[in-house]
CSV table of C-alpha atoms and ligand atoms in Angstrom, one decimal:
chain,number,residue,atom,x,y,z
M,297,MET,CA,19.6,12.9,40.1
M,298,GLY,CA,18.6,12.8,36.4
M,299,ILE,CA,15.7,11.6,34.8
M,300,ALA,CA,17.1,8.0,34.3
M,301,ASP,CA,16.9,7.5,38.2
M,302,LYS,CA,13.3,8.5,38.3
M,303,ILE,CA,12.0,6.0,35.7
M,304,ASN,CA,9.3,3.8,37.4
M,305,LYS,CA,10.8,0.5,36.9
M,306,GLU,CA,8.1,-1.5,38.7
M,307,ARG,CA,5.4,0.3,36.6
M,308,LEU,CA,7.2,-0.3,33.5
M,309,ARG,CA,7.7,-4.2,34.4
M,310,GLU,CA,3.8,-4.3,35.2
M,311,HIS,CA,2.9,-2.8,32.0
M,312,PHE,CA,5.2,-5.0,30.1
M,313,GLU,CA,3.7,-8.1,31.7
M,314,ASP,CA,0.1,-7.0,31.3
M,315,LEU,CA,0.5,-6.1,27.6
M,316,ALA,CA,2.3,-9.6,27.2
M,317,LYS,CA,-0.8,-11.4,28.3
M,318,ILE,CA,-2.7,-10.2,25.4
M,319,GLY,CA,-2.8,-12.7,22.5
M,320,TYR,CA,-0.8,-15.0,24.5
M,321,ILE,CA,-1.5,-18.7,23.3
M,322,SER,CA,1.0,-20.8,25.2
M,323,GLU,CA,4.7,-21.1,25.8
M,324,LYS,CA,5.1,-23.0,22.6
M,325,GLU,CA,3.0,-20.8,20.3
M,326,GLY,CA,3.8,-17.5,21.8
M,327,ASN,CA,1.5,-14.5,21.1
M,328,ILE,CA,-0.5,-13.4,18.2
M,329,ARG,CA,-1.8,-10.0,17.8
M,330,LEU,CA,-2.4,-9.4,14.1
M,331,PRO,CA,-3.3,-5.9,13.2
M,332,LEU,CA,-6.9,-5.0,13.2
M,333,THR,CA,-8.0,-8.1,15.0
M,334,PRO,CA,-9.7,-8.3,18.5
M,335,ALA,CA,-6.4,-9.1,20.3
M,336,GLU,CA,-4.5,-6.2,18.8
M,337,ARG,CA,-7.3,-3.6,19.3
M,338,ALA,CA,-7.6,-4.9,23.1
M,339,ALA,CA,-3.8,-4.3,23.1
M,340,ALA,CA,-4.1,-0.9,21.7
M,341,GLU,CA,-6.9,0.0,24.3
M,342,LEU,CA,-4.9,-1.1,27.2
M,343,VAL,CA,-1.8,1.1,26.0
M,344,LYS,CA,-4.3,3.9,25.5
M,345,GLY,CA,-5.2,3.5,29.1
M,346,TYR,CA,-1.6,3.7,30.2
M,347,MET,CA,-1.2,6.9,28.1
M,348,GLU,CA,-4.1,8.4,29.9
M,349,SER,CA,-2.9,7.4,33.4
M,350,ALA,CA,0.3,9.1,32.3
M,351,GLY,CA,-1.7,12.3,31.6
M,352,LEU,CA,-1.1,12.2,27.8
M,353,GLU,CA,-3.6,13.6,25.5
M,354,THR,CA,-4.6,10.5,23.4
M,355,ARG,CA,-6.0,10.1,19.9
M,356,TYR,CA,-6.2,7.5,17.2
M,357,ASP,CA,-5.9,8.7,13.7
M,358,GLN,CA,-7.9,6.9,10.8
M,359,PHE,CA,-5.3,4.4,10.1
M,360,GLY,CA,-5.6,3.1,13.6
M,361,ASN,CA,-2.2,4.6,14.8
M,362,LEU,CA,-2.3,5.8,18.5
M,363,PHE,CA,-0.8,8.8,19.8
M,364,GLY,CA,-0.3,10.3,23.3
M,365,LEU,CA,0.9,13.8,23.5
M,366,LEU,CA,2.6,15.7,26.3
M,367,PRO,CA,2.4,19.4,25.4
M,368,GLY,CA,5.6,21.6,25.6
M,369,SER,CA,5.9,25.0,27.0
M,370,ASP,CA,6.3,26.5,23.5
M,371,PRO,CA,3.3,25.4,21.2
M,372,GLU,CA,5.4,26.7,18.2
M,373,ALA,CA,8.3,24.3,18.9
M,374,LYS,CA,8.4,21.1,16.7
M,375,LYS,CA,7.5,18.0,18.4
M,376,VAL,CA,9.8,15.2,19.6
M,377,MET,CA,8.1,11.7,18.7
M,378,SER,CA,8.8,8.3,20.1
M,379,GLY,CA,7.2,4.9,20.0
M,380,SER,CA,6.9,1.6,18.0
M,381,HIS,CA,4.3,-1.1,17.7
M,382,ILE,CA,2.4,-3.6,19.5
M,383,ASP,CA,1.2,-6.0,16.8
M,384,THR,CA,3.1,-9.2,16.5
M,385,VAL,CA,3.8,-11.9,14.0
M,386,ILE,CA,2.1,-15.2,14.0
M,387,ASN,CA,3.5,-16.9,17.0
M,388,GLY,CA,5.7,-14.0,18.1
M,389,GLY,CA,7.4,-13.1,21.2
M,390,ARG,CA,6.6,-10.5,23.9
M,391,PHE,CA,9.4,-7.9,23.4
M,392,ASP,CA,9.3,-6.9,19.6
M,393,GLY,CA,7.6,-3.5,19.5
M,394,THR,CA,6.2,-3.6,23.1
M,395,VAL,CA,9.8,-2.6,24.6
M,396,GLY,CA,9.9,0.8,22.6
M,397,THR,CA,6.2,1.5,23.0
M,398,LEU,CA,6.0,1.1,26.6
M,399,SER,CA,9.3,2.8,27.5
M,400,ALA,CA,8.3,5.8,25.4
M,401,ILE,CA,5.1,6.1,27.5
M,402,GLU,CA,7.0,5.6,30.7
M,403,ALA,CA,9.6,8.3,29.8
M,404,LEU,CA,6.9,10.7,29.0
M,405,GLN,CA,5.0,9.9,32.3
M,406,THR,CA,8.4,10.4,34.3
M,407,ILE,CA,8.9,13.8,32.5
M,408,LYS,CA,5.5,14.8,33.5
M,409,GLU,CA,5.5,13.6,37.0
M,410,ASN,CA,8.8,15.2,37.7
M,411,GLY,CA,7.9,18.5,36.1
M,412,ILE,CA,10.9,18.3,34.0
M,413,PRO,CA,10.7,21.5,31.8
M,414,HIS,CA,10.5,21.0,28.1
M,415,LYS,CA,9.8,23.6,25.6
M,416,HIS,CA,9.0,20.8,22.8
M,417,THR,CA,5.9,18.6,22.8
M,418,ILE,CA,6.7,15.2,23.1
M,419,GLU,CA,4.3,12.5,21.4
M,420,ALA,CA,4.4,8.8,22.2
M,421,CYS,CA,3.2,6.8,19.1
M,422,VAL,CA,2.1,3.4,18.4
M,423,PHE,CA,2.1,2.6,14.8
M,424,LEU,CA,-0.3,0.0,13.3
M,425,SER,CA,0.8,-3.1,11.4
M,426,GLU,CA,4.5,-2.8,11.7
M,427,GLU,CA,4.6,-6.5,11.1
M,428,SER,CA,3.9,-7.9,7.6
M,429,ALA,CA,2.2,-10.9,9.2
M,430,ARG,CA,-1.4,-10.0,8.2
M,431,PHE,CA,-1.2,-7.7,5.1
M,432,GLY,CA,2.1,-9.0,3.6
M,433,GLY,CA,3.9,-5.7,4.1
M,434,GLY,CA,5.2,-4.1,7.1
M,435,THR,CA,5.4,-0.7,8.6
M,436,LEU,CA,2.1,0.1,7.3
M,437,GLY,CA,0.9,2.7,9.9
M,438,SER,CA,4.2,4.6,9.7
M,439,GLN,CA,3.9,4.6,5.9
M,440,ALA,CA,0.3,6.1,6.2
M,441,TYR,CA,1.8,8.7,8.8
M,442,ILE,CA,4.4,9.9,6.1
M,443,GLY,CA,1.8,10.0,3.4
M,444,ARG,CA,2.9,7.0,1.3
M,445,PHE,CA,-0.6,5.5,0.9
M,446,LYS,CA,-3.4,6.6,-1.4
M,447,ARG,CA,-7.0,5.4,-0.9
M,448,SER,CA,-6.3,2.7,-3.7
M,449,ASP,CA,-3.4,1.3,-1.9
M,450,LEU,CA,-5.9,0.4,1.1
M,451,ASP,CA,-7.9,-1.8,-1.4
M,452,ARG,CA,-4.5,-3.5,-2.8
M,453,LEU,CA,-3.2,-4.7,0.6
M,454,LYS,CA,-5.1,-7.8,1.4
M,455,ASP,CA,-4.9,-10.6,4.0
M,456,LYS,CA,-4.8,-14.2,3.3
M,457,ASP,CA,-8.6,-14.3,3.2
M,458,GLY,CA,-8.8,-11.4,0.8
M,459,VAL,CA,-9.9,-9.0,3.4
M,460,THR,CA,-8.5,-5.7,2.5
M,461,ILE,CA,-7.0,-3.2,4.9
M,462,ALA,CA,-9.6,-0.8,4.0
M,463,GLN,CA,-12.3,-3.0,5.0
M,464,ALA,CA,-10.5,-4.1,8.2
M,465,LEU,CA,-10.0,-0.5,9.1
M,466,ALA,CA,-13.8,0.2,8.5
M,467,GLU,CA,-14.7,-2.9,10.5
M,468,ASN,CA,-12.8,-1.3,13.5
M,469,GLY,CA,-14.3,2.0,13.2
M,470,PHE,CA,-11.7,4.0,11.1
M,471,ASP,CA,-12.5,5.8,7.8
M,472,PRO,CA,-10.3,4.6,4.9
M,473,ASP,CA,-11.6,7.5,2.8
M,474,LYS,CA,-9.8,9.9,5.2
M,475,ILE,CA,-6.4,8.4,4.6
M,476,GLU,CA,-5.2,12.0,3.6
M,477,SER,CA,-5.8,13.2,7.2
M,478,VAL,CA,-3.4,10.7,8.6
M,479,LYS,CA,-0.5,12.4,7.3
M,480,GLY,CA,1.8,14.0,9.7
M,481,ASP,CA,3.2,17.5,9.1
M,482,PRO,CA,6.8,17.4,8.7
M,483,SER,CA,7.3,21.0,9.4
M,484,LYS,CA,6.0,20.4,12.9
M,485,ILE,CA,8.2,17.3,13.8
M,486,LYS,CA,11.6,17.7,15.1
M,487,CYS,CA,12.7,14.1,15.5
M,488,PHE,CA,11.6,10.4,15.9
M,489,VAL,CA,13.7,8.1,18.3
M,490,GLU,CA,12.6,4.4,18.6
M,491,LEU,CA,13.9,2.0,21.2
M,492,HIS,CA,13.8,-1.8,20.3
M,493,ILE,CA,15.0,-5.1,20.9
M,494,GLU,CA,18.2,-5.8,18.7
M,495,GLN,CA,16.7,-9.1,17.3
M,496,SER,CA,20.3,-10.2,16.5
M,497,ILE,CA,23.2,-11.5,18.4
M,498,ILE,CA,25.7,-8.7,18.2
M,499,LEU,CA,25.0,-7.0,21.6
M,500,GLU,CA,24.7,-10.3,23.6
M,501,GLU,CA,28.0,-11.6,22.0
M,502,SER,CA,29.9,-8.4,22.6
M,503,GLY,CA,28.7,-8.2,26.1
M,504,ILE,CA,27.4,-4.5,25.4
M,505,PRO,CA,23.7,-3.4,26.7
M,506,ILE,CA,23.2,-0.7,24.4
M,507,GLY,CA,23.3,-0.4,20.5
M,508,VAL,CA,23.2,2.9,18.9
M,509,VAL,CA,21.7,2.2,15.4
M,510,ASP,CA,23.6,3.9,12.6
M,511,GLN,CA,21.6,2.4,9.6
M,512,ILE,CA,18.6,0.2,8.9
M,513,ALA,CA,18.3,-2.3,6.3
M,514,ALA,CA,15.1,-1.9,4.0
M,515,PRO,CA,12.9,-4.8,2.6
M,516,THR,CA,11.2,-5.6,-0.5
M,517,ASN,CA,8.1,-7.7,0.2
M,518,LEU,CA,6.3,-9.3,-2.8
M,519,ARG,CA,3.8,-12.1,-3.4
M,520,LEU,CA,4.1,-14.4,-6.5
M,521,THR,CA,1.0,-16.0,-7.6
M,522,ILE,CA,1.9,-19.1,-9.6
M,523,LYS,CA,-0.7,-20.8,-11.8
M,524,GLY,CA,-0.3,-24.3,-13.4
M,525,ARG,CA,-2.9,-27.1,-13.7
M,526,ALA,CA,-4.5,-29.0,-10.9
M,527,GLY,CA,-4.7,-32.8,-11.5
M,528,HIS,CA,-4.5,-36.2,-10.1
M,529,ALA,CA,-1.5,-37.1,-8.3
M,530,GLY,CA,-1.7,-40.7,-9.5
M,531,ALA,CA,-3.1,-40.7,-13.0
M,532,THR,CA,-1.1,-37.8,-14.3
M,533,PRO,CA,2.1,-38.8,-16.0
M,534,MET,CA,5.0,-36.5,-15.2
M,535,TRP,CA,5.4,-35.2,-18.6
M,536,LEU,CA,1.8,-33.8,-18.5
M,537,ARG,CA,2.2,-31.8,-15.4
M,538,ARG,CA,2.2,-28.0,-15.0
M,539,ASP,CA,3.0,-28.0,-11.1
M,540,PRO,CA,3.1,-24.6,-9.7
M,541,PHE,CA,4.6,-26.0,-6.4
M,542,ALA,CA,7.6,-27.4,-8.2
M,543,ALA,CA,8.2,-24.0,-9.9
M,544,ALA,CA,7.9,-22.5,-6.4
M,545,ALA,CA,10.4,-24.7,-5.1
M,546,GLU,CA,13.0,-23.8,-7.6
M,547,ILE,CA,12.1,-20.0,-6.8
M,548,VAL,CA,12.6,-20.5,-3.0
M,549,LEU,CA,16.1,-22.1,-3.6
M,550,GLU,CA,17.2,-19.3,-5.8
M,551,VAL,CA,16.0,-16.6,-3.5
M,552,GLU,CA,18.3,-18.3,-0.8
M,553,ARG,CA,21.2,-18.6,-3.5
M,554,ILE,CA,21.2,-15.0,-4.5
M,555,ALA,CA,21.1,-13.6,-1.1
M,556,GLN,CA,24.0,-15.9,0.0
M,557,THR,CA,26.3,-14.8,-2.9
M,558,ILE,CA,25.2,-11.2,-3.9
M,559,GLY,CA,26.4,-9.3,-0.7
M,560,LYS,CA,27.3,-10.0,3.0
M,561,GLU,CA,24.4,-8.0,4.2
M,562,THR,CA,21.7,-9.1,1.8
M,563,VAL,CA,19.0,-11.6,3.3
M,564,GLY,CA,16.4,-13.4,1.5
M,565,THR,CA,13.4,-15.4,2.9
M,566,VAL,CA,10.3,-17.0,1.6
M,567,GLY,CA,8.2,-17.3,4.9
M,568,GLU,CA,4.7,-17.4,3.2
M,569,VAL,CA,3.4,-20.3,1.2
M,570,TYR,CA,-0.2,-21.1,0.3
M,571,VAL,CA,-0.7,-24.1,-1.7
M,572,LYS,CA,-4.1,-24.9,-3.4
M,573,PRO,CA,-5.9,-27.1,-2.7
M,574,ASN,CA,-3.2,-28.5,-0.5
M,575,ALA,CA,-4.2,-32.0,-0.6
M,576,ILE,CA,-1.8,-35.0,-0.7
M,577,ASN,CA,-3.2,-36.7,-3.9
M,578,VAL,CA,-3.8,-33.5,-5.9
M,579,ILE,CA,-1.3,-31.8,-8.2
M,580,PRO,CA,-1.7,-28.2,-6.9
M,581,GLY,CA,-3.2,-25.7,-9.2
M,582,GLU,CA,-2.0,-22.6,-7.5
M,583,VAL,CA,0.7,-21.6,-5.2
M,584,VAL,CA,1.3,-18.1,-3.5
M,585,LEU,CA,4.8,-17.4,-2.1
M,586,GLY,CA,5.5,-14.4,0.1
M,587,LEU,CA,9.2,-13.0,-0.5
M,588,ASP,CA,11.3,-10.8,1.8
M,589,ILE,CA,14.4,-9.6,0.5
M,590,ARG,CA,16.5,-7.1,2.4
M,591,ASP,CA,19.7,-5.0,2.1
M,592,VAL,CA,21.5,-2.0,3.5
M,593,THR,CA,22.4,-1.2,-0.1
M,594,TYR,CA,19.3,-0.1,-2.1
M,595,ASP,CA,20.7,-0.9,-5.6
M,596,ARG,CA,22.1,-4.5,-4.6
M,597,LYS,CA,18.5,-5.1,-3.1
M,598,GLN,CA,17.1,-4.0,-6.4
M,599,ALA,CA,19.5,-6.3,-8.2
M,600,ALA,CA,18.6,-9.4,-6.1
M,601,VAL,CA,14.9,-8.8,-6.4
M,602,LYS,CA,15.3,-8.2,-10.3
M,603,HIS,CA,17.4,-11.4,-10.5
M,604,VAL,CA,14.6,-13.4,-8.6
M,605,LEU,CA,11.9,-12.0,-10.8
M,606,ASP,CA,13.9,-12.8,-14.1
M,607,PHE,CA,14.5,-16.3,-12.7
M,608,ALA,CA,11.0,-16.8,-11.9
M,609,GLN,CA,9.8,-16.0,-15.5
M,610,GLU,CA,12.5,-18.3,-16.9
M,611,VAL,CA,11.1,-21.2,-14.6
M,612,ALA,CA,7.6,-20.1,-15.5
M,613,ALA,CA,8.4,-20.6,-19.2
M,614,ARG,CA,10.3,-23.8,-18.8
M,615,ARG,CA,7.3,-25.4,-16.6
M,616,HIS,CA,4.4,-23.8,-18.5
M,617,VAL,CA,2.9,-22.1,-15.5
M,618,THR,CA,2.2,-18.5,-15.1
M,619,ILE,CA,3.4,-16.1,-12.4
M,620,ASP,CA,1.9,-12.7,-11.3
M,621,VAL,CA,3.9,-10.4,-9.4
M,622,ASP,CA,2.3,-8.3,-6.5
M,623,MET,CA,5.0,-5.7,-5.2
M,624,ILE,CA,3.6,-5.0,-1.8
M,625,VAL,CA,6.3,-3.0,-0.1
M,626,ASP,CA,9.6,-1.7,-1.6
M,627,LEU,CA,11.6,0.6,0.8
M,628,ALA,CA,15.0,2.2,0.8
M,629,PRO,CA,17.6,1.8,3.7
M,630,GLU,CA,18.2,4.8,5.7
M,631,LYS,CA,20.8,6.1,8.0
M,632,THR,CA,20.0,7.6,11.4
M,633,ASN,CA,21.0,11.1,12.3
M,634,LYS,CA,24.5,11.7,13.2
M,635,ASP,CA,23.6,14.3,16.0
M,636,ILE,CA,21.0,11.9,17.5
M,637,VAL,CA,23.5,9.0,17.2
M,638,SER,CA,26.2,11.4,19.1
M,639,LEU,CA,23.5,12.3,21.8
M,640,ILE,CA,22.6,8.6,22.4
M,641,SER,CA,26.2,7.8,22.7
M,642,ALA,CA,27.0,10.8,25.1
M,643,THR,CA,23.8,9.9,27.1
M,644,CYS,CA,25.2,6.4,27.6
M,645,ASP,CA,28.5,7.7,28.7
M,646,LYS,CA,26.9,10.0,31.1
M,647,LEU,CA,25.1,7.0,32.6
M,648,GLY,CA,28.2,4.9,32.7
M,649,ILE,CA,26.6,2.4,30.2
M,650,ASN,CA,28.8,0.6,27.5
M,651,HIS,CA,27.5,1.2,24.0
M,652,MET,CA,28.3,0.5,20.3
M,653,ASN,CA,27.2,1.4,16.9
M,654,ILE,CA,25.1,-1.2,15.1
M,655,THR,CA,23.3,-1.9,12.0
M,656,SER,CA,19.5,-2.9,12.1
M,657,GLY,CA,18.9,-5.8,9.9
M,658,ALA,CA,15.1,-5.7,11.0
M,659,TYR,CA,13.1,-2.9,9.8
M,660,HIS,CA,11.4,-0.5,12.0
M,661,ASP,CA,8.8,2.4,11.8
M,662,ALA,CA,11.8,4.8,12.2
M,663,LEU,CA,12.8,3.7,8.6
M,664,ASN,CA,9.9,5.5,7.2
M,665,MET,CA,9.9,8.4,9.7
M,666,ALA,CA,13.4,9.2,8.1
M,667,ALA,CA,11.6,10.3,5.0
M,668,ILE,CA,10.1,13.3,7.0
M,669,THR,CA,12.4,13.8,10.0
M,670,ASP,CA,15.6,13.1,11.9
M,671,ILE,CA,15.7,9.5,13.4
M,672,GLY,CA,17.5,7.7,16.2
M,673,MET,CA,17.4,4.2,17.3
M,674,ILE,CA,18.5,2.6,20.6
M,675,PHE,CA,18.8,-1.2,20.6
M,676,VAL,CA,18.9,-3.5,23.9
M,677,PRO,CA,20.2,-7.2,23.6
M,678,SER,CA,18.2,-10.1,22.4
M,679,ILE,CA,19.1,-13.3,24.0
M,680,LYS,CA,20.7,-15.8,21.5
M,681,GLY,CA,19.5,-13.3,18.8
M,682,ILE,CA,16.1,-14.9,18.7
M,683,SER,CA,13.0,-12.9,17.5
M,684,HIS,CA,9.8,-13.2,15.6
M,685,ALA,CA,9.5,-16.6,17.7
M,686,PRO,CA,8.1,-17.3,21.2
M,687,GLU,CA,11.6,-17.7,22.5
M,688,GLU,CA,12.3,-14.0,22.1
M,689,PHE,CA,13.9,-12.7,25.4
M,690,THR,CA,15.5,-9.7,26.6
M,691,PRO,CA,16.1,-9.5,30.5
M,692,PHE,CA,14.1,-6.9,32.2
M,693,ASP,CA,17.1,-5.0,33.4
M,694,ASP,CA,18.2,-4.6,30.0
M,695,ILE,CA,14.9,-3.0,29.0
M,696,PHE,CA,15.0,-0.8,32.1
M,697,ARG,CA,18.4,0.5,31.0
M,698,GLY,CA,17.0,1.0,27.6
M,699,ALA,CA,14.2,2.9,28.9
M,700,GLN,CA,16.5,5.1,31.1
M,701,VAL,CA,18.6,5.9,28.0
M,702,LEU,CA,15.4,6.9,25.9
M,703,ALA,CA,14.1,9.1,28.7
M,704,GLU,CA,17.4,11.0,29.0
M,705,VAL,CA,17.5,11.2,25.1
M,706,LEU,CA,14.0,12.5,25.0
M,707,ALA,CA,14.3,15.0,27.7
M,708,GLU,CA,17.4,16.4,26.1
M,709,LEU,CA,15.7,16.7,22.7
M,710,ALA,CA,12.6,18.3,24.0
M,711,LYS,CA,14.5,20.7,26.4
R,59,GLV,C1,9.8,-6.2,11.4
R,59,GLV,O1,9.6,-6.7,12.4
R,59,GLV,C2,10.6,-7.0,10.5
R,59,GLV,O2,10.2,-7.9,9.9
R,59,GLV,O3,11.9,-6.5,10.3
R,60,MN,MN1,8.9,-7.6,14.3
R,61,MN,MN1,9.6,-4.5,15.9
């Protein structure tokens, strides 16, 4: 019997269901666990408890990332890392991030309980703020871990109420001035493997339960602040207006148009809009748009972003509004490591599980980890391809199968 047969299916199910209760609003409104809010912190403490019960050595870093260490027999050997995130989007589902987080812990617990020998230390990790829902940019915890943030970045990243991530960290007992200490040491890391739901429809449509990720698309997230002139909706003639919302509307449609035309894998979304003062009889004075443009090709993504920014300035000149650009996150796509891809595929073959190579349109913490180590990703199906919504669903048997593959892969990498 291999480690796959030793995974405690009921324990994994129980952990999954208990974590899903945190930040749960209703069937229609799903879950809300925005980073560094009480719900998300409660979820982190619950998961820390699971790590402790598994016998892992736990710690938070000063960015709120959570780690659980299972020491290997050779302290000099580089560590194998695995994990994901537990924050959600606004009105998100129960599966995004939690599946990979809990499966990594279950894998480590199974390895420990069964005394499976491993030279390499294995570390489960939960990265803070993988979602962009609060601070406008995603994968923040893993970006901090790979050393991409300076102290000043923590003042730059703000939520919609103007609370900076530095303030939110301090409110939760973390020290933003110690951002340097968060950085992981690449010379001590062998690899990072993340299990995740697919969030698209390819696996389900193909009837294949495991996706082996070969590349991960990357996002540019930016906010445009468009300022015009607030005024009376009845008394201001159309020729006198400087309406930032009408300018915003043009930009939103251009984001859609350029994404539809520039490349098959290019996607563009404006998912965040703040209109001030947001009153039916007031011409808005200011609008903030949150843009998300992604691609598997960096240059094409940059071309799409440049096109949108040039277009925005043209609209601004024509409509006599001003536009300020706040670049929040600008990442490059990454390929997963070929040897890890082969190992995941071979593991599926060994377990008699059908698998296929797949591209990730969603981003993940693995995208950042690729900058400092070899990465691999395992996908399990998402029913109807729905994610970032309360209807997000993956059958538990698929999650369990994913956890089995992950455990085998981690045990092999840590051998
Ligand atoms: C992360 O969840 C993303 O937006 O891809
Ligand atoms: Mn997500
Ligand atoms: Mn996710």
